[in-house]
mmCIF file of C-alpha atoms (C1' of nucleotides) and ligand atoms in Angstrom:
data_model
loop_
_atom_site.group_PDB
_atom_site.id
_atom_site.type_symbol
_atom_site.label_atom_id
_atom_site.label_comp_id
_atom_site.label_asym_id
_atom_site.label_seq_id
_atom_site.Cartn_x
_atom_site.Cartn_y
_atom_site.Cartn_z
ATOM 1 C CA UNK A 1 12.008 34.899 -13.413
ATOM 2 C CA UNK A 2 8.782 35.884 -15.039
ATOM 3 C CA UNK A 3 8.171 32.170 -15.280
ATOM 4 C CA UNK A 4 8.480 31.830 -11.535
ATOM 5 C CA UNK A 5 6.089 34.669 -10.878
ATOM 6 C CA UNK A 6 3.581 33.133 -13.220
ATOM 7 C CA UNK A 7 3.896 29.749 -11.596
ATOM 8 C CA UNK A 8 3.428 31.336 -8.200
ATOM 9 C CA UNK A 9 0.345 33.238 -9.289
ATOM 10 C CA UNK A 10 -1.056 30.274 -11.134
ATOM 11 C CA UNK A 11 -0.782 28.154 -7.989
ATOM 12 C CA UNK A 12 -2.304 30.842 -5.780
ATOM 13 C CA UNK A 13 -5.248 31.308 -8.124
ATOM 14 C CA UNK A 14 -5.763 27.557 -8.427
ATOM 15 C CA UNK A 15 -5.920 27.192 -4.665
ATOM 16 C CA UNK A 16 -8.097 30.221 -4.075
ATOM 17 C CA UNK A 17 -10.641 29.292 -6.701
ATOM 18 C CA UNK A 18 -10.906 25.892 -5.057
ATOM 19 C CA UNK A 19 -12.078 27.626 -1.920
ATOM 20 C CA UNK A 20 -8.880 27.137 0.046
ATOM 21 C CA UNK A 21 -6.508 29.633 1.614
ATOM 22 C CA UNK A 22 -3.377 30.257 -0.410
ATOM 23 C CA UNK A 23 -0.774 29.484 2.233
ATOM 24 C CA UNK A 24 2.943 29.254 1.434
ATOM 25 C CA UNK A 25 2.869 25.517 2.057
ATOM 26 C CA UNK A 26 0.015 24.960 -0.373
ATOM 27 C CA UNK A 27 1.471 27.189 -3.060
ATOM 28 C CA UNK A 28 4.822 25.452 -2.797
ATOM 29 C CA UNK A 29 3.185 22.031 -2.883
ATOM 30 C CA UNK A 30 1.184 22.828 -5.977
ATOM 31 C CA UNK A 31 4.222 24.288 -7.719
ATOM 32 C CA UNK A 32 6.161 21.103 -7.064
ATOM 33 C CA UNK A 33 3.395 18.963 -8.521
ATOM 34 C CA UNK A 34 3.052 21.323 -11.448
ATOM 35 C CA UNK A 35 6.713 20.869 -12.288
ATOM 36 C CA UNK A 36 6.535 17.073 -12.377
ATOM 37 C CA UNK A 37 5.638 14.908 -15.336
ATOM 38 C CA UNK A 38 4.573 11.962 -13.226
ATOM 39 C CA UNK A 39 2.697 11.709 -9.945
ATOM 40 C CA UNK A 40 4.783 12.217 -6.810
ATOM 41 C CA UNK A 41 4.659 10.531 -3.455
ATOM 42 C CA UNK A 42 4.205 12.470 -0.244
ATOM 43 C CA UNK A 43 7.849 11.798 0.573
ATOM 44 C CA UNK A 44 8.971 13.203 -2.771
ATOM 45 C CA UNK A 45 6.876 16.330 -2.337
ATOM 46 C CA UNK A 46 8.160 16.765 1.204
ATOM 47 C CA UNK A 47 11.758 16.435 0.046
ATOM 48 C CA UNK A 48 11.284 19.190 -2.507
ATOM 49 C CA UNK A 49 9.903 21.359 0.247
ATOM 50 C CA UNK A 50 12.576 20.626 2.822
ATOM 51 C CA UNK A 51 14.122 24.068 2.620
ATOM 52 C CA UNK A 52 10.771 25.513 3.644
ATOM 53 C CA UNK A 53 10.670 23.231 6.697
ATOM 54 C CA UNK A 54 7.044 22.309 6.309
ATOM 55 C CA UNK A 55 5.787 19.641 8.659
ATOM 56 C CA UNK A 56 4.925 16.312 7.050
ATOM 57 C CA UNK A 57 1.490 16.315 8.624
ATOM 58 C CA UNK A 58 0.824 19.650 6.970
ATOM 59 C CA UNK A 59 1.930 18.317 3.611
ATOM 60 C CA UNK A 60 -0.337 15.311 4.030
ATOM 61 C CA UNK A 61 -3.262 17.493 5.021
ATOM 62 C CA UNK A 62 -2.723 19.882 2.141
ATOM 63 C CA UNK A 63 -2.463 17.080 -0.365
ATOM 64 C CA UNK A 64 -5.649 15.584 1.059
ATOM 65 C CA UNK A 65 -7.411 18.954 0.914
ATOM 66 C CA UNK A 66 -6.378 19.533 -2.685
ATOM 67 C CA UNK A 67 -7.635 16.067 -3.580
ATOM 68 C CA UNK A 68 -10.969 16.795 -1.920
ATOM 69 C CA UNK A 69 -11.282 19.989 -3.967
ATOM 70 C CA UNK A 70 -10.444 18.172 -7.201
ATOM 71 C CA UNK A 71 -7.312 20.174 -7.820
ATOM 72 C CA UNK A 72 -5.059 17.140 -7.666
ATOM 73 C CA UNK A 73 -5.604 13.407 -7.919
ATOM 74 C CA UNK A 74 -4.437 10.705 -5.522
ATOM 75 C CA UNK A 75 -3.482 7.374 -7.047
ATOM 76 C CA UNK A 76 -2.359 4.101 -5.526
ATOM 77 C CA UNK A 77 -0.074 2.340 -7.943
ATOM 78 C CA UNK A 78 0.631 -0.822 -6.068
ATOM 79 C CA UNK A 79 3.640 -0.152 -3.885
ATOM 80 C CA UNK A 80 1.538 0.882 -0.930
ATOM 81 C CA UNK A 81 2.361 4.569 -1.282
ATOM 82 C CA UNK A 82 -0.013 7.303 -2.430
ATOM 83 C CA UNK A 83 0.987 9.429 -5.397
ATOM 84 C CA UNK A 84 -0.346 12.843 -6.300
ATOM 85 C CA UNK A 85 -0.586 14.752 -9.551
ATOM 86 C CA UNK A 86 -2.331 17.812 -10.838
ATOM 87 C CA UNK A 87 -5.610 17.313 -12.667
ATOM 88 C CA UNK A 88 -5.276 18.949 -16.046
ATOM 89 C CA UNK A 89 -8.462 20.655 -17.041
ATOM 90 C CA UNK A 90 -8.575 20.098 -20.768
ATOM 91 C CA UNK A 91 -11.406 21.517 -22.804
ATOM 92 C CA UNK A 92 -13.666 18.510 -23.111
ATOM 93 C CA UNK A 93 -11.634 15.499 -22.067
ATOM 94 C CA UNK A 94 -12.117 14.182 -18.581
ATOM 95 C CA UNK A 95 -8.329 13.980 -18.037
ATOM 96 C CA UNK A 96 -8.268 10.445 -16.795
ATOM 97 C CA UNK A 97 -5.452 8.235 -17.943
ATOM 98 C CA UNK A 98 -3.936 4.905 -16.927
ATOM 99 C CA UNK A 99 -0.729 4.820 -14.950
ATOM 100 C CA UNK A 100 2.105 2.403 -15.418
ATOM 101 C CA UNK A 101 4.471 1.478 -12.629
ATOM 102 C CA UNK A 102 7.551 -0.699 -13.033
ATOM 103 C CA UNK A 103 7.567 -3.534 -10.521
ATOM 104 C CA UNK A 104 11.361 -3.552 -10.654
ATOM 105 C CA UNK A 105 12.514 0.042 -10.342
ATOM 106 C CA UNK A 106 9.275 1.718 -9.268
ATOM 107 C CA UNK A 107 9.317 4.315 -12.032
ATOM 108 C CA UNK A 108 5.914 5.729 -12.879
ATOM 109 C CA UNK A 109 4.517 6.889 -16.216
ATOM 110 C CA UNK A 110 1.310 8.619 -17.115
ATOM 111 C CA UNK A 111 -0.064 6.812 -20.150
ATOM 112 C CA UNK A 112 -2.039 9.665 -21.590
ATOM 113 C CA UNK A 113 -1.844 8.307 -25.121
ATOM 114 C CA UNK A 114 -3.307 4.973 -24.194
ATOM 115 C CA UNK A 115 -6.862 3.838 -24.007
ATOM 116 C CA UNK A 116 -8.300 0.525 -22.917
ATOM 117 C CA UNK A 117 -11.363 -1.163 -24.276
ATOM 118 C CA UNK A 118 -13.185 -4.215 -23.182
ATOM 119 C CA UNK A 119 -13.717 -7.111 -25.473
ATOM 120 C CA UNK A 120 -17.229 -7.389 -26.752
ATOM 121 C CA UNK A 121 -17.762 -10.760 -25.134
ATOM 122 C CA UNK A 122 -17.603 -9.387 -21.629
ATOM 123 C CA UNK A 123 -20.868 -8.821 -19.841
ATOM 124 C CA UNK A 124 -19.471 -7.606 -16.564
ATOM 125 C CA UNK A 125 -21.503 -4.596 -15.414
ATOM 126 C CA UNK A 126 -18.657 -3.462 -13.202
ATOM 127 C CA UNK A 127 -16.999 -2.164 -16.288
ATOM 128 C CA UNK A 128 -19.367 0.752 -16.537
ATOM 129 C CA UNK A 129 -18.131 2.283 -13.343
ATOM 130 C CA UNK A 130 -14.373 2.137 -13.663
ATOM 131 C CA UNK A 131 -12.672 5.345 -12.610
ATOM 132 C CA UNK A 132 -9.014 4.388 -12.537
ATOM 133 C CA UNK A 133 -6.730 2.008 -14.372
ATOM 134 C CA UNK A 134 -3.358 0.891 -13.082
ATOM 135 C CA UNK A 135 -0.934 -1.132 -15.160
ATOM 136 C CA UNK A 136 2.016 -2.880 -13.597
ATOM 137 C CA UNK A 137 4.932 -4.507 -15.335
ATOM 138 C CA UNK A 138 8.531 -4.072 -16.386
ATOM 139 C CA UNK A 139 9.666 -0.789 -17.885
ATOM 140 C CA UNK A 140 12.031 -0.484 -20.819
ATOM 141 C CA UNK A 141 15.009 0.227 -18.593
ATOM 142 C CA UNK A 142 14.468 -2.966 -16.610
ATOM 143 C CA UNK A 143 14.959 -5.831 -19.054
ATOM 144 C CA UNK B 1 -15.015 -34.999 5.672
ATOM 145 C CA UNK B 2 -13.408 -36.559 2.671
ATOM 146 C CA UNK B 3 -13.439 -33.073 1.272
ATOM 147 C CA UNK B 4 -11.366 -31.808 4.158
ATOM 148 C CA UNK B 5 -8.844 -34.569 3.824
ATOM 149 C CA UNK B 6 -8.510 -33.841 0.127
ATOM 150 C CA UNK B 7 -8.023 -30.144 0.750
ATOM 151 C CA UNK B 8 -5.411 -30.934 3.362
ATOM 152 C CA UNK B 9 -3.551 -33.271 1.076
ATOM 153 C CA UNK B 10 -3.864 -30.963 -1.879
ATOM 154 C CA UNK B 11 -2.287 -28.155 0.127
ATOM 155 C CA UNK B 12 0.501 -30.348 1.454
ATOM 156 C CA UNK B 13 1.358 -31.604 -2.009
ATOM 157 C CA UNK B 14 1.253 -28.096 -3.442
ATOM 158 C CA UNK B 15 3.682 -26.855 -0.835
ATOM 159 C CA UNK B 16 6.003 -29.820 -1.039
ATOM 160 C CA UNK B 17 6.261 -29.760 -4.802
ATOM 161 C CA UNK B 18 7.185 -26.116 -4.544
ATOM 162 C CA UNK B 19 10.213 -27.136 -2.544
ATOM 163 C CA UNK B 20 8.917 -25.914 0.807
ATOM 164 C CA UNK B 21 8.270 -27.768 4.045
ATOM 165 C CA UNK B 22 4.655 -28.591 4.662
ATOM 166 C CA UNK B 23 4.219 -26.994 8.050
ATOM 167 C CA UNK B 24 0.811 -26.637 9.737
ATOM 168 C CA UNK B 25 0.913 -22.876 9.241
ATOM 169 C CA UNK B 26 1.566 -23.163 5.524
ATOM 170 C CA UNK B 27 -1.043 -25.843 4.961
ATOM 171 C CA UNK B 28 -3.637 -23.819 6.845
ATOM 172 C CA UNK B 29 -2.735 -20.654 4.926
ATOM 173 C CA UNK B 30 -3.046 -22.346 1.569
ATOM 174 C CA UNK B 31 -6.372 -23.925 2.548
ATOM 175 C CA UNK B 32 -7.732 -20.517 3.497
ATOM 176 C CA UNK B 33 -6.707 -19.029 0.160
ATOM 177 C CA UNK B 34 -8.070 -22.057 -1.661
ATOM 178 C CA UNK B 35 -11.468 -21.501 -0.107
ATOM 179 C CA UNK B 36 -11.729 -17.879 -1.181
ATOM 180 C CA UNK B 37 -13.097 -16.557 -4.437
ATOM 181 C CA UNK B 38 -11.209 -13.289 -4.247
ATOM 182 C CA UNK B 39 -7.711 -12.430 -3.078
ATOM 183 C CA UNK B 40 -7.309 -11.960 0.687
ATOM 184 C CA UNK B 41 -5.235 -9.537 2.687
ATOM 185 C CA UNK B 42 -2.681 -10.656 5.221
ATOM 186 C CA UNK B 43 -5.045 -9.522 7.969
ATOM 187 C CA UNK B 44 -7.894 -11.582 6.540
ATOM 188 C CA UNK B 45 -5.741 -14.682 6.297
ATOM 189 C CA UNK B 46 -4.474 -14.132 9.826
ATOM 190 C CA UNK B 47 -8.022 -13.791 11.130
ATOM 191 C CA UNK B 48 -9.017 -17.101 9.607
ATOM 192 C CA UNK B 49 -6.028 -18.662 11.308
ATOM 193 C CA UNK B 50 -6.595 -17.124 14.718
ATOM 194 C CA UNK B 51 -7.609 -20.388 16.338
ATOM 195 C CA UNK B 52 -4.229 -21.788 15.350
ATOM 196 C CA UNK B 53 -2.475 -18.835 16.977
ATOM 197 C CA UNK B 54 0.034 -18.349 14.231
ATOM 198 C CA UNK B 55 2.221 -15.277 14.528
ATOM 199 C CA UNK B 56 1.627 -12.523 11.997
ATOM 200 C CA UNK B 57 5.293 -12.482 11.039
ATOM 201 C CA UNK B 58 5.043 -16.173 10.219
ATOM 202 C CA UNK B 59 1.977 -15.587 8.071
ATOM 203 C CA UNK B 60 3.753 -12.775 6.238
ATOM 204 C CA UNK B 61 6.805 -14.919 5.693
ATOM 205 C CA UNK B 62 4.788 -17.865 4.458
ATOM 206 C CA UNK B 63 2.785 -15.727 2.082
ATOM 207 C CA UNK B 64 6.013 -14.228 0.783
ATOM 208 C CA UNK B 65 7.580 -17.668 0.380
ATOM 209 C CA UNK B 66 4.571 -19.007 -1.494
ATOM 210 C CA UNK B 67 4.678 -15.980 -3.776
ATOM 211 C CA UNK B 68 8.365 -16.574 -4.478
ATOM 212 C CA UNK B 69 7.607 -20.172 -5.403
ATOM 213 C CA UNK B 70 4.781 -19.123 -7.714
ATOM 214 C CA UNK B 71 2.141 -20.958 -5.736
ATOM 215 C CA UNK B 72 0.215 -17.795 -4.941
ATOM 216 C CA UNK B 73 0.146 -14.294 -6.378
ATOM 217 C CA UNK B 74 0.479 -10.991 -4.534
ATOM 218 C CA UNK B 75 -1.552 -8.096 -5.889
ATOM 219 C CA UNK B 76 -1.752 -4.457 -4.887
ATOM 220 C CA UNK B 77 -5.200 -3.144 -5.630
ATOM 221 C CA UNK B 78 -4.841 0.454 -4.597
ATOM 222 C CA UNK B 79 -5.746 0.631 -0.941
ATOM 223 C CA UNK B 80 -2.173 0.165 0.154
ATOM 224 C CA UNK B 81 -2.720 -3.376 1.355
ATOM 225 C CA UNK B 82 -1.430 -6.460 -0.382
ATOM 226 C CA UNK B 83 -3.774 -9.259 -1.327
ATOM 227 C CA UNK B 84 -2.957 -12.896 -2.001
ATOM 228 C CA UNK B 85 -4.650 -15.543 -4.115
ATOM 229 C CA UNK B 86 -3.828 -18.984 -5.417
ATOM 230 C CA UNK B 87 -2.481 -19.203 -8.954
ATOM 231 C CA UNK B 88 -4.691 -21.600 -10.864
ATOM 232 C CA UNK B 89 -2.697 -23.773 -13.161
ATOM 233 C CA UNK B 90 -4.964 -24.126 -16.143
ATOM 234 C CA UNK B 91 -3.874 -26.202 -19.080
ATOM 235 C CA UNK B 92 -2.580 -23.528 -21.431
ATOM 236 C CA UNK B 93 -3.850 -20.222 -20.113
ATOM 237 C CA UNK B 94 -1.430 -18.097 -18.156
ATOM 238 C CA UNK B 95 -4.064 -17.464 -15.418
ATOM 239 C CA UNK B 96 -3.638 -13.746 -15.272
ATOM 240 C CA UNK B 97 -6.726 -11.630 -14.891
ATOM 241 C CA UNK B 98 -7.549 -8.039 -13.976
ATOM 242 C CA UNK B 99 -8.841 -7.218 -10.525
ATOM 243 C CA UNK B 100 -11.556 -4.758 -9.684
ATOM 244 C CA UNK B 101 -11.759 -3.011 -6.347
ATOM 245 C CA UNK B 102 -14.566 -0.741 -5.229
ATOM 246 C CA UNK B 103 -13.251 2.610 -4.010
ATOM 247 C CA UNK B 104 -16.297 2.900 -1.745
ATOM 248 C CA UNK B 105 -16.683 -0.421 0.053
ATOM 249 C CA UNK B 106 -13.359 -2.060 -0.776
ATOM 250 C CA UNK B 107 -14.883 -5.208 -2.212
ATOM 251 C CA UNK B 108 -12.638 -7.063 -4.632
ATOM 252 C CA UNK B 109 -13.528 -9.096 -7.707
ATOM 253 C CA UNK B 110 -11.446 -11.245 -9.977
ATOM 254 C CA UNK B 111 -12.407 -10.322 -13.525
ATOM 255 C CA UNK B 112 -11.511 -13.580 -15.168
ATOM 256 C CA UNK B 113 -13.966 -13.077 -18.010
ATOM 257 C CA UNK B 114 -12.546 -9.738 -19.011
ATOM 258 C CA UNK B 115 -9.744 -8.861 -21.342
ATOM 259 C CA UNK B 116 -8.215 -5.506 -22.151
ATOM 260 C CA UNK B 117 -6.848 -4.435 -25.473
ATOM 261 C CA UNK B 118 -4.984 -1.371 -26.472
ATOM 262 C CA UNK B 119 -6.227 0.849 -29.183
ATOM 263 C CA UNK B 120 -4.301 0.544 -32.395
ATOM 264 C CA UNK B 121 -3.174 4.141 -32.277
ATOM 265 C CA UNK B 122 -1.006 3.617 -29.235
ATOM 266 C CA UNK B 123 2.683 3.157 -29.792
ATOM 267 C CA UNK B 124 3.741 2.884 -26.204
ATOM 268 C CA UNK B 125 6.318 0.095 -25.883
ATOM 269 C CA UNK B 126 5.549 -0.244 -22.199
ATOM 270 C CA UNK B 127 2.463 -2.129 -23.179
ATOM 271 C CA UNK B 128 4.423 -5.199 -24.136
ATOM 272 C CA UNK B 129 5.551 -5.791 -20.599
ATOM 273 C CA UNK B 130 2.406 -5.414 -18.560
ATOM 274 C CA UNK B 131 1.994 -8.140 -15.967
ATOM 275 C CA UNK B 132 -0.905 -6.886 -13.896
ATOM 276 C CA UNK B 133 -4.031 -4.833 -14.448
ATOM 277 C CA UNK B 134 -5.967 -3.152 -11.679
ATOM 278 C CA UNK B 135 -9.326 -1.493 -12.213
ATOM 279 C CA UNK B 136 -10.787 0.808 -9.611
ATOM 280 C CA UNK B 137 -14.297 2.197 -9.480
ATOM 281 C CA UNK B 138 -17.714 1.832 -7.920
ATOM 282 C CA UNK B 139 -19.246 -1.612 -7.558
ATOM 283 C CA UNK B 140 -22.893 -2.404 -8.198
ATOM 284 C CA UNK B 141 -23.762 -2.322 -4.502
ATOM 285 C CA UNK B 142 -22.385 1.185 -4.114
ATOM 286 C CA UNK B 143 -24.529 3.418 -6.310
ATOM 287 C "C1'" DA C 1 13.028 -45.378 15.272
ATOM 288 C "C1'" DT C 2 16.704 -42.162 15.926
ATOM 289 C "C1'" DT C 3 19.538 -38.545 14.497
ATOM 290 C "C1'" DA C 4 21.050 -34.218 12.438
ATOM 291 C "C1'" DC C 5 20.540 -29.974 10.541
ATOM 292 C "C1'" DA C 6 18.605 -26.665 7.608
ATOM 293 C "C1'" DC C 7 14.332 -24.671 7.519
ATOM 294 C "C1'" DT C 8 10.563 -22.471 10.251
ATOM 295 C "C1'" DT C 9 8.517 -20.265 13.952
ATOM 296 C "C1'" DG C 10 7.457 -16.998 17.882
ATOM 297 C "C1'" DC C 11 8.444 -12.915 19.863
ATOM 298 C "C1'" DA C 12 9.783 -8.382 20.168
ATOM 299 C "C1'" DA C 13 11.700 -4.528 18.236
ATOM 300 C "C1'" DC C 14 11.671 -1.772 14.333
ATOM 301 C "C1'" DT C 15 10.679 0.908 9.806
ATOM 302 C "C1'" DC C 16 7.669 3.308 7.015
ATOM 303 C "C1'" DT C 17 3.326 5.443 5.559
ATOM 304 C "C1'" DA C 18 -0.353 7.848 7.077
ATOM 305 C "C1'" DT C 19 -3.616 9.878 10.633
ATOM 306 C "C1'" DT C 20 -5.159 12.537 14.633
ATOM 307 C "C1'" DG C 21 -5.473 15.731 18.838
ATOM 308 C "C1'" DC C 22 -4.451 20.032 20.384
ATOM 309 C "C1'" DG C 23 -2.679 24.468 21.315
ATOM 310 C "C1'" DT C 24 -0.819 28.245 18.442
ATOM 311 C "C1'" DT C 25 -0.469 30.933 14.259
ATOM 312 C "C1'" DT C 26 -2.219 33.154 10.121
ATOM 313 C "C1'" DG C 27 -4.914 34.245 5.720
ATOM 314 C "C1'" DA C 28 -8.281 37.088 4.150
ATOM 315 C "C1'" DG C 29 -12.771 39.360 4.544
ATOM 316 C "C1'" DT C 30 -14.510 43.183 7.179
ATOM 317 C "C1'" DA D 1 -6.085 47.105 12.123
ATOM 318 C "C1'" DC D 2 -9.431 43.517 13.785
ATOM 319 C "C1'" DT D 3 -11.409 38.988 13.867
ATOM 320 C "C1'" DC D 4 -11.866 34.128 13.676
ATOM 321 C "C1'" DA D 5 -12.235 30.035 11.000
ATOM 322 C "C1'" DA D 6 -8.787 27.799 8.569
ATOM 323 C "C1'" DA D 7 -4.277 26.148 8.695
ATOM 324 C "C1'" DC D 8 -0.079 25.001 11.093
ATOM 325 C "C1'" DG D 9 3.651 22.623 14.083
ATOM 326 C "C1'" DC D 10 4.442 19.142 17.085
ATOM 327 C "C1'" DA D 11 3.910 14.923 19.165
ATOM 328 C "C1'" DA D 12 1.481 10.882 19.784
ATOM 329 C "C1'" DT D 13 -0.800 7.192 17.424
ATOM 330 C "C1'" DA D 14 -2.282 3.534 14.154
ATOM 331 C "C1'" DG D 15 -1.534 0.049 10.782
ATOM 332 C "C1'" DA D 16 1.188 -2.620 7.283
ATOM 333 C "C1'" DG D 17 5.122 -4.889 6.733
ATOM 334 C "C1'" DT D 18 10.148 -6.287 8.012
ATOM 335 C "C1'" DT D 19 13.980 -8.106 10.654
ATOM 336 C "C1'" DG D 20 17.177 -10.367 14.285
ATOM 337 C "C1'" DC D 21 17.612 -14.057 17.051
ATOM 338 C "C1'" DA D 22 16.908 -17.969 19.945
ATOM 339 C "C1'" DA D 23 14.012 -21.991 20.152
ATOM 340 C "C1'" DG D 24 11.449 -25.507 17.721
ATOM 341 C "C1'" DT D 25 10.338 -28.797 13.835
ATOM 342 C "C1'" DG D 26 9.993 -31.141 9.149
ATOM 343 C "C1'" DT D 27 12.482 -34.136 6.361
ATOM 344 C "C1'" DA D 28 15.952 -37.030 4.633
ATOM 345 C "C1'" DA D 29 19.524 -40.024 5.846
ATOM 346 C "C1'" DT D 30 21.000 -43.395 8.926
HETATM 347 MN MN1 MN E 201 -0.807 10.776 -14.463
HETATM 348 MN MN1 MN E 202 -7.945 -12.875 -8.812
HETATM 349 ZN ZN1 ZN E 203 11.906 -0.281 -14.288
HETATM 350 ZN ZN1 ZN E 204 -18.724 -1.063 -3.343
#
DNA sequence: ATTACACTTGCAACTCTATTGCGTTTGAGT
DNA sequence: ACTCAAACGCAATAGAGTTGCAAGTGTAAT
């Protein structure tokens, strides 16, 4: 119970300090994302919020607003659906990690323990400006 | 002129040896993809084929068929639109390369000269099954 | 060259994700 | 409590992609 109160207050503070109004829809949305280990689609967030009867346009707008304020991140993992996750503000790390999505079952994993490096032979200057890495393939469940 | 004939025949042969019928729509589609340095969206392919007045459903179906037959590859680069490119059959290489897409202007590059390696510390077994790598960021044109 | 039929196509209707316009409601500073 | 920009619900809209079905065509066999 205390946990719930904390989660509620954490969400409210997060939203307020981003310069947004702490509406029930936004608090609920952020709590849902906070409780997930992998990024969620708009549909998944909406489903979690169905008992609150929040309009889908509102959910979209709130997710977009929170992205604009750098509270959450929007990723496109290759199945033509946006996914959203909270940006963890670690001490010094930039909190940017590759995502893996299974082309068979669609399961998504945050690969926080993985880092990619370019081979020394490459001269491509594009590499300096990469902001997001998406890896697609077959997960362990899908042979 | 000889060039055109060769391209036409190359496309026909490619389609036929894949076990598909060499229809005008398919030949034209494959020629369009063959003439592009980066993967094209369905809309871009359709535009190139506008003078032939080929239905968009037909273009989608042909692209899908060619993907199923491993003649072309379908990639999702993060803007929720699929892109298609010819699979080059090099002697021994698997012809799989990362793609870069600019989050500002949407330009796409095939990064054939780039290779990614995982750091030795990572133990993630997912890494063994990766089939596609997508890199997103800011291109050189977009500061 | 003709035939036969499975494969392809065009068309329209449809699904799904996401966006937008607008009138109404509400959060939060005063 | 009052005020009003911010946020909301609702409905219409846009765009990518899919599907059912009747009509048309490529290809192999005659
Ligand atoms: Mn993540
Ligand atoms: Mn490519
Ligand atoms: Zn899987
Ligand atoms: Zn750019």
